[in-house]
Amino acid sequence: MTRENNNSPGNAAAAGNPGRMHSVSTETTQLIDLVLDYSRRRMLSSDTPLDKPESEATLDRLAAGALTEGGIGAERALALFEDVLAPACITTDHPQYLSFIPTAPTKAATAFDLVVSASAVYGGSWLEGSGAVYAENQALSWLANEFGLPATAGGVFVQGGTLGNLSALVAARDHARRARREIGAAMPTRWAVVCSAEAHSSIASAAQVMDVDVVPVAPRDSGSLGGEAVRAALEEYEGSVFAVVATAGSTNFGIVDDVASIAALKGEFDFWLHVDGAYGLAAMLSPLARPLFAGVEHADSVIVDPHKWLFAPFDACALIYRDPEAGRKAHTQHAEYLDTLTQMSDWSPSDYAAHLTRRARGLPLWFSLATYGAGAYRDAIGAALQLAQQIAEEIERRPHLRLVRRPQLSVVVFERDGWLPADYEAWSARLLGEQRAFVTPSSHAGRTNTRFAIVNPLTTFEQLTGILDTM
């Protein structure tokens, strides 16, 4: 593509050559070949180990001295990463990584992540990256359509669910302020957001950043937040609530709130409905789970993390507004050097969240969708839903195990009779130490338990029953 310049290997390595790191030379050609070879081997490996963390003392002993004035060279640096640093990181797309919410990027998405970096694409503005922005918007429009939102809906890919929730709530409060100013209504002494007591911790974090109050509402016995409890909170905090957050797949249990009953309240109360679907909203793609999400089509904003159950690499959260203009009004930054962007009518992703500089992180999802088709996604998500039900039934058959709650989506929570927290900790450590699985303890209502979070289509029933056998 570009001819090698006049830098010979000797000149490239010579001291005082400011272009050495950026020039196309024999040195950089060899470096890129090394990195691409490692990437190819890693992406095509069928037996990548689970791996485990190492102590800081061990890493100090094995990896100290990497950063020097003259550099250690690409070959030694890559060997240090491959042999020392990478094995000290748990492989999050391993089929037996079952803690938190795993990731399982498709081969196409992982490979295209390399292309995004290699292409030097900037994803903040239409002026600088119209092709990338267009592709990302295709993916966002596809998601919006799946969620039942209008064709005019749109948004942006941000770093993760916490930033997505924060940006949506900032837009919600800005919308409420503008509405009150238009009619000359007074602002409340304190703004408030209503959510389930089991909502993700990022809602409380966003409220703290925004200096607003959180009104936690007790869910039903099933764990799902319903409209009747939200109504009571709206009546009690009348005039202060600018947003209600419904969870579409909680992290701990995978529970979907009764979004339809909450959305029905919008006819009586003035609030912004935000749906936090970081993990679970992807299940709406499968006919097996779609009925659980009735009411999402009435949301003012939603988030879903492609790096969770939509098989993209870290890090990506899709933030979608019913009316993107509300997001743009809340988040557009104004400065003299930005006037050339903000005075244009083009779609600039930086205007729709609490960020400015951004990577075009939606492109790996776009490429994977374009490559495999939506049907492949529906099949993969459906397989996880079915496996969760299958292993839940197996847990119920084992007399020493107790299913805490039947799974709605792909998180299966269970207890071992007679075990104390220390037993769960020792068992979890043994599983990882033996490289059998990564399954950590969790808890609910003061009781320790554990859980399988299933998103990887390569996770099997036999692997899960093998883990149960160790209990």
GROMACS .gro file of C-alpha atoms in nm:
model
  471
    1MET     CA    1   0.000   0.000   0.000
    2THR     CA    2   0.281   0.243   0.093
    3ARG     CA    3   0.634   0.213  -0.033
    4GLU     CA    4   0.907   0.165   0.224
    5ASN     CA    5   1.078   0.498   0.285
    6ASN     CA    6   1.447   0.570   0.274
    7ASN     CA    7   1.505   0.470   0.634
    8SER     CA    8   1.735   0.171   0.625
    9PRO     CA    9   1.726  -0.061   0.930
   10GLY     CA   10   2.041   0.104   1.057
   11ASN     CA   11   1.910   0.454   1.013
   12ALA     CA   12   1.574   0.361   1.165
   13ALA     CA   13   1.738   0.241   1.482
   14ALA     CA   14   1.978   0.533   1.501
   15ALA     CA   15   1.950   0.768   1.794
   16GLY     CA   16   1.793   1.100   1.720
   17ASN     CA   17   1.557   0.973   1.447
   18PRO     CA   18   1.220   1.120   1.551
   19GLY     CA   19   1.030   0.936   1.278
   20ARG     CA   20   1.157   0.590   1.368
   21MET     CA   21   0.843   0.476   1.550
   22HIS     CA   22   0.610   0.586   1.270
   23SER     CA   23   0.803   0.508   0.954
   24VAL     CA   24   0.746   0.206   0.733
   25SER     CA   25   1.081   0.030   0.763
   26THR     CA   26   1.226  -0.315   0.795
   27GLU     CA   27   1.200  -0.279   1.172
   28THR     CA   28   0.830  -0.187   1.170
   29THR     CA   29   0.752  -0.452   0.910
   30GLN     CA   30   0.902  -0.719   1.133
   31LEU     CA   31   0.719  -0.577   1.435
   32ILE     CA   32   0.381  -0.589   1.260
   33ASP     CA   33   0.444  -0.941   1.137
   34LEU     CA   34   0.517  -1.050   1.495
   35VAL     CA   35   0.200  -0.891   1.631
   36LEU     CA   36  -0.024  -1.023   1.354
   37ASP     CA   37   0.120  -1.371   1.390
   38TYR     CA   38   0.047  -1.370   1.763
   39SER     CA   39  -0.303  -1.232   1.703
   40ARG     CA   40  -0.374  -1.499   1.444
   41ARG     CA   41  -0.255  -1.779   1.671
   42ARG     CA   42  -0.460  -1.645   1.962
   43MET     CA   43  -0.780  -1.594   1.763
   44LEU     CA   44  -0.759  -1.936   1.599
   45SER     CA   45  -0.663  -2.125   1.913
   46SER     CA   46  -0.914  -2.391   2.013
   47ASP     CA   47  -0.750  -2.466   2.349
   48THR     CA   48  -0.663  -2.126   2.497
   49PRO     CA   49  -0.623  -2.183   2.872
   50LEU     CA   50  -0.851  -2.016   3.123
   51ASP     CA   51  -0.542  -1.870   3.298
   52LYS     CA   52  -0.545  -1.695   3.636
   53PRO     CA   53  -0.414  -1.385   3.811
   54GLU     CA   54  -0.064  -1.366   3.955
   55SER     CA   55   0.058  -1.171   4.256
   56GLU     CA   56   0.220  -0.832   4.209
   57ALA     CA   57   0.540  -0.973   4.356
   58THR     CA   58   0.548  -1.247   4.091
   59LEU     CA   59   0.488  -1.000   3.810
   60ASP     CA   60   0.754  -0.769   3.954
   61ARG     CA   61   0.998  -1.058   3.940
   62LEU     CA   62   0.907  -1.166   3.587
   63ALA     CA   63   0.820  -0.842   3.411
   64ALA     CA   64   1.030  -0.573   3.575
   65GLY     CA   65   1.257  -0.367   3.354
   66ALA     CA   66   1.042  -0.370   3.043
   67LEU     CA   67   1.041   0.006   3.007
   68THR     CA   68   1.387   0.144   2.938
   69GLU     CA   69   1.536   0.446   2.768
   70GLY     CA   70   1.642   0.251   2.462
   71GLY     CA   71   1.360  -0.005   2.449
   72ILE     CA   72   1.387  -0.385   2.463
   73GLY     CA   73   1.263  -0.445   2.108
   74ALA     CA   74   0.936  -0.580   1.976
   75GLU     CA   75   1.035  -0.947   1.994
   76ARG     CA   76   1.123  -0.936   2.362
   77ALA     CA   77   0.826  -0.714   2.448
   78LEU     CA   78   0.581  -0.946   2.275
   79ALA     CA   79   0.738  -1.252   2.436
   80LEU     CA   80   0.698  -1.084   2.774
   81PHE     CA   81   0.330  -1.026   2.705
   82GLU     CA   82   0.266  -1.373   2.564
   83ASP     CA   83   0.460  -1.568   2.828
   84VAL     CA   84   0.407  -1.359   3.143
   85LEU     CA   85   0.139  -1.090   3.122
   86ALA     CA   86  -0.134  -1.259   2.916
   87PRO     CA   87  -0.131  -1.579   3.130
   88ALA     CA   88  -0.188  -1.354   3.432
   89CYS     CA   89  -0.522  -1.243   3.284
   90ILE     CA   90  -0.828  -1.467   3.299
   91THR     CA   91  -0.953  -1.544   2.949
   92THR     CA   92  -1.295  -1.380   2.952
   93ASP     CA   93  -1.422  -1.553   2.637
   94HIS     CA   94  -1.338  -1.900   2.768
   95PRO     CA   95  -1.646  -2.129   2.763
   96GLN     CA   96  -1.597  -2.198   3.135
   97TYR     CA   97  -1.569  -1.833   3.234
   98LEU     CA   98  -1.907  -1.819   3.407
   99SER     CA   99  -1.873  -1.533   3.656
  100PHE     CA  100  -2.002  -1.175   3.646
  101ILE     CA  101  -2.124  -1.140   3.284
  102PRO     CA  102  -1.872  -1.295   3.043
  103THR     CA  103  -1.785  -1.187   2.693
  104ALA     CA  104  -1.778  -1.410   2.387
  105PRO     CA  105  -1.685  -1.207   2.078
  106THR     CA  106  -1.732  -1.372   1.742
  107LYS     CA  107  -1.423  -1.440   1.535
  108ALA     CA  108  -1.538  -1.175   1.288
  109ALA     CA  109  -1.581  -0.912   1.560
  110THR     CA  110  -1.243  -0.985   1.715
  111ALA     CA  111  -1.064  -0.980   1.382
  112PHE     CA  112  -1.231  -0.656   1.279
  113ASP     CA  113  -1.124  -0.491   1.602
  114LEU     CA  114  -0.773  -0.513   1.458
  115VAL     CA  115  -0.897  -0.345   1.139
  116VAL     CA  116  -1.049  -0.057   1.336
  117SER     CA  117  -0.715   0.018   1.501
  118ALA     CA  118  -0.518  -0.033   1.179
  119SER     CA  119  -0.743   0.209   0.989
  120ALA     CA  120  -0.682   0.507   1.220
  121VAL     CA  121  -1.055   0.579   1.222
  122TYR     CA  122  -1.185   0.855   1.448
  123GLY     CA  123  -1.545   0.801   1.552
  124GLY     CA  124  -1.635   1.133   1.711
  125SER     CA  125  -1.770   1.332   1.417
  126TRP     CA  126  -1.926   1.288   1.076
  127LEU     CA  127  -1.669   1.527   0.930
  128GLU     CA  128  -1.378   1.304   1.032
  129GLY     CA  129  -1.535   0.959   1.011
  130SER     CA  130  -1.858   0.961   0.812
  131GLY     CA  131  -1.812   0.606   0.683
  132ALA     CA  132  -1.755   0.464   1.030
  133VAL     CA  133  -2.040   0.668   1.177
  134TYR     CA  134  -2.273   0.552   0.901
  135ALA     CA  135  -2.190   0.187   0.974
  136GLU     CA  136  -2.232   0.234   1.349
  137ASN     CA  137  -2.566   0.402   1.290
  138GLN     CA  138  -2.675   0.104   1.080
  139ALA     CA  139  -2.606  -0.122   1.378
  140LEU     CA  140  -2.785   0.116   1.617
  141SER     CA  141  -3.088   0.137   1.387
  142TRP     CA  142  -3.101  -0.242   1.364
  143LEU     CA  143  -3.100  -0.266   1.744
  144ALA     CA  144  -3.362   0.008   1.779
  145ASN     CA  145  -3.588  -0.177   1.537
  146GLU     CA  146  -3.542  -0.501   1.734
  147PHE     CA  147  -3.646  -0.318   2.050
  148GLY     CA  148  -3.957  -0.171   1.886
  149LEU     CA  149  -3.835   0.189   1.891
  150PRO     CA  150  -3.932   0.427   1.610
  151ALA     CA  151  -3.727   0.455   1.291
  152THR     CA  152  -3.611   0.800   1.404
  153ALA     CA  153  -3.442   0.659   1.717
  154GLY     CA  154  -3.065   0.679   1.735
  155GLY     CA  155  -2.768   0.724   1.961
  156VAL     CA  156  -2.409   0.623   2.005
  157PHE     CA  157  -2.177   0.346   2.117
  158VAL     CA  158  -2.005   0.437   2.443
  159GLN     CA  159  -1.747   0.265   2.661
  160GLY     CA  160  -1.976   0.062   2.885
  161GLY     CA  161  -2.307   0.038   3.067
  162THR     CA  162  -2.210   0.275   3.346
  163LEU     CA  163  -2.136   0.555   3.100
  164GLY     CA  164  -2.445   0.464   2.901
  165ASN     CA  165  -2.671   0.488   3.205
  166LEU     CA  166  -2.508   0.812   3.319
  167SER     CA  167  -2.544   0.972   2.975
  168ALA     CA  168  -2.908   0.867   2.944
  169LEU     CA  169  -2.993   1.006   3.288
  170VAL     CA  170  -2.812   1.332   3.217
  171ALA     CA  171  -3.024   1.367   2.903
  172ALA     CA  172  -3.337   1.282   3.103
  173ARG     CA  173  -3.271   1.553   3.360
  174ASP     CA  174  -3.184   1.807   3.092
  175HIS     CA  175  -3.511   1.721   2.917
  176ALA     CA  176  -3.705   1.773   3.242
  177ARG     CA  177  -3.536   2.107   3.306
  178ARG     CA  178  -3.611   2.234   2.957
  179ALA     CA  179  -3.975   2.125   2.984
  180ARG     CA  180  -4.019   2.315   3.310
  181ARG     CA  181  -3.852   2.626   3.178
  182GLU     CA  182  -4.085   2.628   2.878
  183ILE     CA  183  -4.395   2.642   3.099
  184GLY     CA  184  -4.238   2.856   3.370
  185ALA     CA  185  -4.260   2.585   3.636
  186ALA     CA  186  -4.032   2.583   3.939
  187MET     CA  187  -3.750   2.333   3.968
  188PRO     CA  188  -3.759   2.085   4.256
  189THR     CA  189  -3.526   2.129   4.550
  190ARG     CA  190  -3.380   1.787   4.468
  191TRP     CA  191  -3.421   1.581   4.154
  192ALA     CA  192  -3.480   1.208   4.195
  193VAL     CA  193  -3.463   0.890   3.990
  194VAL     CA  194  -3.679   0.587   4.070
  195CYS     CA  195  -3.544   0.235   4.021
  196SER     CA  196  -3.565  -0.113   4.163
  197ALA     CA  197  -3.382  -0.184   4.487
  198GLU     CA  198  -3.205  -0.452   4.280
  199ALA     CA  199  -3.102  -0.216   3.999
  200HIS     CA  200  -2.741  -0.221   3.884
  201SER     CA  201  -2.492  -0.031   4.099
  202SER     CA  202  -2.422   0.205   3.809
  203ILE     CA  203  -2.757   0.378   3.868
  204ALA     CA  204  -2.653   0.482   4.219
  205SER     CA  205  -2.311   0.578   4.082
  206ALA     CA  206  -2.468   0.797   3.813
  207ALA     CA  207  -2.694   0.961   4.070
  208GLN     CA  208  -2.395   1.041   4.287
  209VAL     CA  209  -2.211   1.201   3.995
  210MET     CA  210  -2.523   1.401   3.905
  211ASP     CA  211  -2.598   1.489   4.270
  212VAL     CA  212  -2.954   1.360   4.253
  213ASP     CA  213  -3.144   1.127   4.483
  214VAL     CA  214  -3.217   0.761   4.419
  215VAL     CA  215  -3.557   0.626   4.523
  216PRO     CA  216  -3.512   0.248   4.551
  217VAL     CA  217  -3.838   0.057   4.514
  218ALA     CA  218  -3.888  -0.295   4.643
  219PRO     CA  219  -3.952  -0.543   4.362
  220ARG     CA  220  -4.213  -0.816   4.366
  221ASP     CA  221  -4.131  -1.152   4.522
  222SER     CA  222  -4.025  -1.265   4.175
  223GLY     CA  223  -3.757  -0.993   4.176
  224SER     CA  224  -3.929  -0.795   3.902
  225LEU     CA  225  -4.015  -0.428   3.954
  226GLY     CA  226  -4.380  -0.356   3.877
  227GLY     CA  227  -4.585  -0.051   3.796
  228GLU     CA  228  -4.783  -0.062   4.120
  229ALA     CA  229  -4.471  -0.002   4.332
  230VAL     CA  230  -4.340   0.262   4.092
  231ARG     CA  231  -4.676   0.442   4.109
  232ALA     CA  232  -4.644   0.472   4.485
  233ALA     CA  233  -4.298   0.622   4.453
  234LEU     CA  234  -4.410   0.868   4.186
  235GLU     CA  235  -4.698   0.981   4.407
  236GLU     CA  236  -4.473   1.019   4.712
  237TYR     CA  237  -4.203   1.212   4.525
  238GLU     CA  238  -4.437   1.397   4.291
  239GLY     CA  239  -4.260   1.676   4.105
  240SER     CA  240  -3.911   1.553   4.187
  241VAL     CA  241  -3.880   1.240   3.974
  242PHE     CA  242  -3.730   1.306   3.631
  243ALA     CA  243  -3.665   0.941   3.536
  244VAL     CA  244  -3.766   0.585   3.612
  245VAL     CA  245  -3.512   0.311   3.537
  246ALA     CA  246  -3.639  -0.033   3.447
  247THR     CA  247  -3.391  -0.321   3.436
  248ALA     CA  248  -3.411  -0.559   3.142
  249GLY     CA  249  -3.204  -0.844   3.276
  250SER     CA  250  -3.042  -0.783   3.614
  251THR     CA  251  -2.678  -0.878   3.652
  252ASN     CA  252  -2.721  -1.091   3.962
  253PHE     CA  253  -3.027  -1.293   3.853
  254GLY     CA  254  -3.108  -1.198   3.496
  255ILE     CA  255  -3.452  -1.068   3.595
  256VAL     CA  256  -3.655  -0.849   3.362
  257ASP     CA  257  -3.869  -0.580   3.522
  258ASP     CA  258  -4.235  -0.546   3.420
  259VAL     CA  259  -4.157  -0.270   3.174
  260ALA     CA  260  -4.510  -0.262   3.028
  261SER     CA  261  -4.674  -0.182   3.361
  262ILE     CA  262  -4.415   0.088   3.430
  263ALA     CA  263  -4.453   0.239   3.082
  264ALA     CA  264  -4.830   0.252   3.132
  265LEU     CA  265  -4.776   0.513   3.403
  266LYS     CA  266  -4.638   0.763   3.150
  267GLY     CA  267  -4.996   0.858   3.067
  268GLU     CA  268  -5.047   0.983   3.424
  269PHE     CA  269  -4.702   1.098   3.532
  270ASP     CA  270  -4.435   1.298   3.354
  271PHE     CA  271  -4.110   1.102   3.360
  272TRP     CA  272  -3.841   0.971   3.129
  273LEU     CA  273  -3.839   0.592   3.103
  274HIS     CA  274  -3.488   0.450   3.076
  275VAL     CA  275  -3.432   0.078   3.024
  276ASP     CA  276  -3.103  -0.059   3.152
  277GLY     CA  277  -3.058  -0.367   2.937
  278ALA     CA  278  -2.678  -0.379   2.949
  279TYR     CA  279  -2.676  -0.757   2.984
  280GLY     CA  280  -3.026  -0.884   2.921
  281LEU     CA  281  -3.184  -0.674   2.648
  282ALA     CA  282  -2.995  -0.877   2.386
  283ALA     CA  283  -3.227  -1.169   2.470
  284MET     CA  284  -3.505  -0.976   2.299
  285LEU     CA  285  -3.354  -1.099   1.971
  286SER     CA  286  -3.465  -1.453   2.051
  287PRO     CA  287  -3.831  -1.555   2.015
  288LEU     CA  288  -3.782  -1.760   2.331
  289ALA     CA  289  -3.745  -1.451   2.549
  290ARG     CA  290  -3.900  -1.167   2.350
  291PRO     CA  291  -4.236  -1.169   2.536
  292LEU     CA  292  -4.053  -1.086   2.861
  293PHE     CA  293  -3.964  -0.744   2.724
  294ALA     CA  294  -4.310  -0.606   2.649
  295GLY     CA  295  -4.310  -0.230   2.703
  296VAL     CA  296  -3.951  -0.163   2.597
  297GLU     CA  297  -4.092  -0.007   2.282
  298HIS     CA  298  -4.220   0.282   2.498
  299ALA     CA  299  -3.878   0.367   2.646
  300ASP     CA  300  -3.723   0.712   2.605
  301SER     CA  301  -3.377   0.556   2.613
  302VAL     CA  302  -3.223   0.211   2.636
  303ILE     CA  303  -2.877   0.064   2.669
  304VAL     CA  304  -2.739  -0.277   2.574
  305ASP     CA  305  -2.374  -0.387   2.588
  306PRO     CA  306  -2.256  -0.563   2.272
  307HIS     CA  307  -1.949  -0.680   2.465
  308LYS     CA  308  -2.178  -0.898   2.674
  309TRP     CA  309  -2.446  -1.101   2.494
  310LEU     CA  310  -2.406  -0.951   2.146
  311PHE     CA  311  -2.065  -1.108   2.094
  312ALA     CA  312  -1.846  -0.802   2.042
  313PRO     CA  313  -1.507  -0.738   2.206
  314PHE     CA  314  -1.458  -0.501   2.497
  315ASP     CA  315  -1.563  -0.226   2.523
  316ALA     CA  316  -1.898  -0.127   2.376
  317CYS     CA  317  -2.238  -0.011   2.503
  318ALA     CA  318  -2.514   0.093   2.265
  319LEU     CA  319  -2.704   0.394   2.400
  320ILE     CA  320  -3.021   0.461   2.200
  321TYR     CA  321  -3.259   0.755   2.243
  322ARG     CA  322  -3.619   0.754   2.130
  323ASP     CA  323  -3.563   1.119   2.036
  324PRO     CA  324  -3.191   1.164   1.967
  325GLU     CA  325  -3.231   1.541   1.975
  326ALA     CA  326  -3.280   1.519   2.353
  327GLY     CA  327  -2.942   1.351   2.381
  328ARG     CA  328  -2.777   1.603   2.151
  329LYS     CA  329  -2.910   1.902   2.346
  330ALA     CA  330  -2.782   1.758   2.671
  331HIS     CA  331  -2.437   1.651   2.560
  332THR     CA  332  -2.303   1.871   2.279
  333GLN     CA  333  -1.986   2.041   2.395
  334HIS     CA  334  -1.925   2.400   2.286
  335ALA     CA  335  -1.583   2.552   2.224
  336GLU     CA  336  -1.432   2.775   1.958
  337TYR     CA  337  -1.229   2.494   1.807
  338LEU     CA  338  -1.542   2.275   1.792
  339ASP     CA  339  -1.760   2.532   1.613
  340THR     CA  340  -1.688   2.375   1.274
  341LEU     CA  341  -1.852   2.057   1.405
  342THR     CA  342  -2.129   2.181   1.633
  343GLN     CA  343  -2.263   2.434   1.381
  344MET     CA  344  -2.319   2.159   1.123
  345SER     CA  345  -2.629   1.943   1.100
  346ASP     CA  346  -2.428   1.624   1.048
  347TRP     CA  347  -2.459   1.336   1.294
  348SER     CA  348  -2.160   1.351   1.528
  349PRO     CA  349  -2.153   1.068   1.786
  350SER     CA  350  -1.965   1.285   2.036
  351ASP     CA  351  -2.283   1.491   2.078
  352TYR     CA  352  -2.488   1.209   2.230
  353ALA     CA  353  -2.308   1.107   2.550
  354ALA     CA  354  -2.071   1.231   2.819
  355HIS     CA  355  -1.759   1.206   2.604
  356LEU     CA  356  -1.582   1.380   2.319
  357THR     CA  357  -1.292   1.179   2.176
  358ARG     CA  358  -1.413   0.831   2.090
  359ARG     CA  359  -1.307   0.512   1.919
  360ALA     CA  360  -1.548   0.375   1.658
  361ARG     CA  361  -1.624   0.089   1.895
  362GLY     CA  362  -1.946  -0.012   1.722
  363LEU     CA  363  -1.768  -0.128   1.406
  364PRO     CA  364  -1.678  -0.481   1.526
  365LEU     CA  365  -2.048  -0.546   1.597
  366TRP     CA  366  -2.144  -0.401   1.259
  367PHE     CA  367  -1.892  -0.621   1.077
  368SER     CA  368  -1.996  -0.934   1.263
  369LEU     CA  369  -2.365  -0.868   1.194
  370ALA     CA  370  -2.295  -0.800   0.829
  371THR     CA  371  -2.083  -1.116   0.807
  372TYR     CA  372  -2.305  -1.371   0.982
  373GLY     CA  373  -2.653  -1.218   0.969
  374ALA     CA  374  -2.902  -1.153   1.246
  375GLY     CA  375  -3.027  -1.512   1.241
  376ALA     CA  376  -2.694  -1.640   1.370
  377TYR     CA  377  -2.727  -1.405   1.667
  378ARG     CA  378  -3.079  -1.525   1.741
  379ASP     CA  379  -2.961  -1.887   1.735
  380ALA     CA  380  -2.663  -1.822   1.965
  381ILE     CA  381  -2.871  -1.628   2.219
  382GLY     CA  382  -3.145  -1.890   2.208
  383ALA     CA  383  -2.891  -2.164   2.279
  384ALA     CA  384  -2.780  -1.988   2.599
  385LEU     CA  385  -3.142  -1.947   2.710
  386GLN     CA  386  -3.207  -2.317   2.658
  387LEU     CA  387  -2.887  -2.423   2.833
  388ALA     CA  388  -2.978  -2.213   3.136
  389GLN     CA  389  -3.312  -2.393   3.167
  390GLN     CA  390  -3.145  -2.729   3.117
  391ILE     CA  391  -2.883  -2.679   3.389
  392ALA     CA  392  -3.144  -2.531   3.624
  393GLU     CA  393  -3.343  -2.854   3.595
  394GLU     CA  394  -3.026  -3.053   3.665
  395ILE     CA  395  -2.961  -2.847   3.979
  396GLU     CA  396  -3.314  -2.917   4.100
  397ARG     CA  397  -3.251  -3.290   4.056
  398ARG     CA  398  -2.948  -3.287   4.286
  399PRO     CA  399  -3.054  -3.318   4.651
  400HIS     CA  400  -2.761  -3.122   4.795
  401LEU     CA  401  -2.818  -2.821   4.566
  402ARG     CA  402  -3.096  -2.561   4.575
  403LEU     CA  403  -3.201  -2.337   4.289
  404VAL     CA  404  -3.244  -1.989   4.436
  405ARG     CA  405  -3.469  -1.868   4.156
  406ARG     CA  406  -3.568  -2.020   3.824
  407PRO     CA  407  -3.381  -1.835   3.549
  408GLN     CA  408  -3.562  -1.599   3.317
  409LEU     CA  409  -3.262  -1.545   3.093
  410SER     CA  410  -2.917  -1.708   3.117
  411VAL     CA  411  -2.808  -1.648   3.477
  412VAL     CA  412  -2.858  -1.951   3.704
  413VAL     CA  413  -2.822  -1.890   4.079
  414PHE     CA  414  -2.797  -2.179   4.324
  415GLU     CA  415  -2.678  -2.282   4.671
  416ARG     CA  416  -2.498  -2.582   4.816
  417ASP     CA  417  -2.667  -2.708   5.132
  418GLY     CA  418  -2.453  -2.663   5.441
  419TRP     CA  419  -2.188  -2.446   5.281
  420LEU     CA  420  -2.063  -2.130   5.450
  421PRO     CA  421  -1.900  -1.838   5.265
  422ALA     CA  422  -1.556  -1.988   5.323
  423ASP     CA  423  -1.665  -2.311   5.153
  424TYR     CA  424  -1.774  -2.123   4.841
  425GLU     CA  425  -1.449  -1.926   4.838
  426ALA     CA  426  -1.234  -2.238   4.870
  427TRP     CA  427  -1.434  -2.419   4.601
  428SER     CA  428  -1.409  -2.122   4.362
  429ALA     CA  429  -1.034  -2.094   4.416
  430ARG     CA  430  -0.989  -2.467   4.358
  431LEU     CA  431  -1.183  -2.455   4.030
  432LEU     CA  432  -0.966  -2.174   3.898
  433GLY     CA  433  -0.647  -2.324   4.031
  434GLU     CA  434  -0.723  -2.649   3.849
  435GLN     CA  435  -0.815  -2.449   3.537
  436ARG     CA  436  -1.156  -2.615   3.539
  437ALA     CA  437  -1.373  -2.302   3.553
  438PHE     CA  438  -1.408  -1.945   3.678
  439VAL     CA  439  -1.715  -1.942   3.903
  440THR     CA  440  -1.719  -1.696   4.191
  441PRO     CA  441  -1.941  -1.673   4.501
  442SER     CA  442  -2.226  -1.426   4.504
  443SER     CA  443  -2.501  -1.346   4.754
  444HIS     CA  444  -2.862  -1.242   4.786
  445ALA     CA  445  -3.056  -1.127   5.093
  446GLY     CA  446  -2.760  -1.204   5.315
  447ARG     CA  447  -2.714  -1.563   5.190
  448THR     CA  448  -2.406  -1.672   5.001
  449ASN     CA  449  -2.463  -1.852   4.674
  450THR     CA  450  -2.298  -1.900   4.338
  451ARG     CA  451  -2.410  -1.857   3.981
  452PHE     CA  452  -2.355  -1.955   3.622
  453ALA     CA  453  -2.369  -1.660   3.379
  454ILE     CA  454  -2.402  -1.822   3.038
  455VAL     CA  455  -2.347  -1.626   2.718
  456ASN     CA  456  -2.085  -1.826   2.527
  457PRO     CA  457  -2.235  -2.058   2.263
  458LEU     CA  458  -1.939  -2.294   2.319
  459THR     CA  459  -2.036  -2.358   2.683
  460THR     CA  460  -2.182  -2.709   2.712
  461PHE     CA  461  -2.417  -2.892   2.946
  462GLU     CA  462  -2.140  -3.144   3.017
  463GLN     CA  463  -1.901  -2.868   3.126
  464LEU     CA  464  -2.160  -2.729   3.365
  465THR     CA  465  -2.253  -3.067   3.515
  466GLY     CA  466  -1.883  -3.137   3.557
  467ILE     CA  467  -1.858  -2.822   3.770
  468LEU     CA  468  -2.161  -2.929   3.976
  469ASP     CA  469  -1.993  -3.265   4.037
  470THR     CA  470  -1.712  -3.086   4.222
  471MET     CA  471  -1.957  -2.959   4.486
   0.00000   0.00000   0.00000
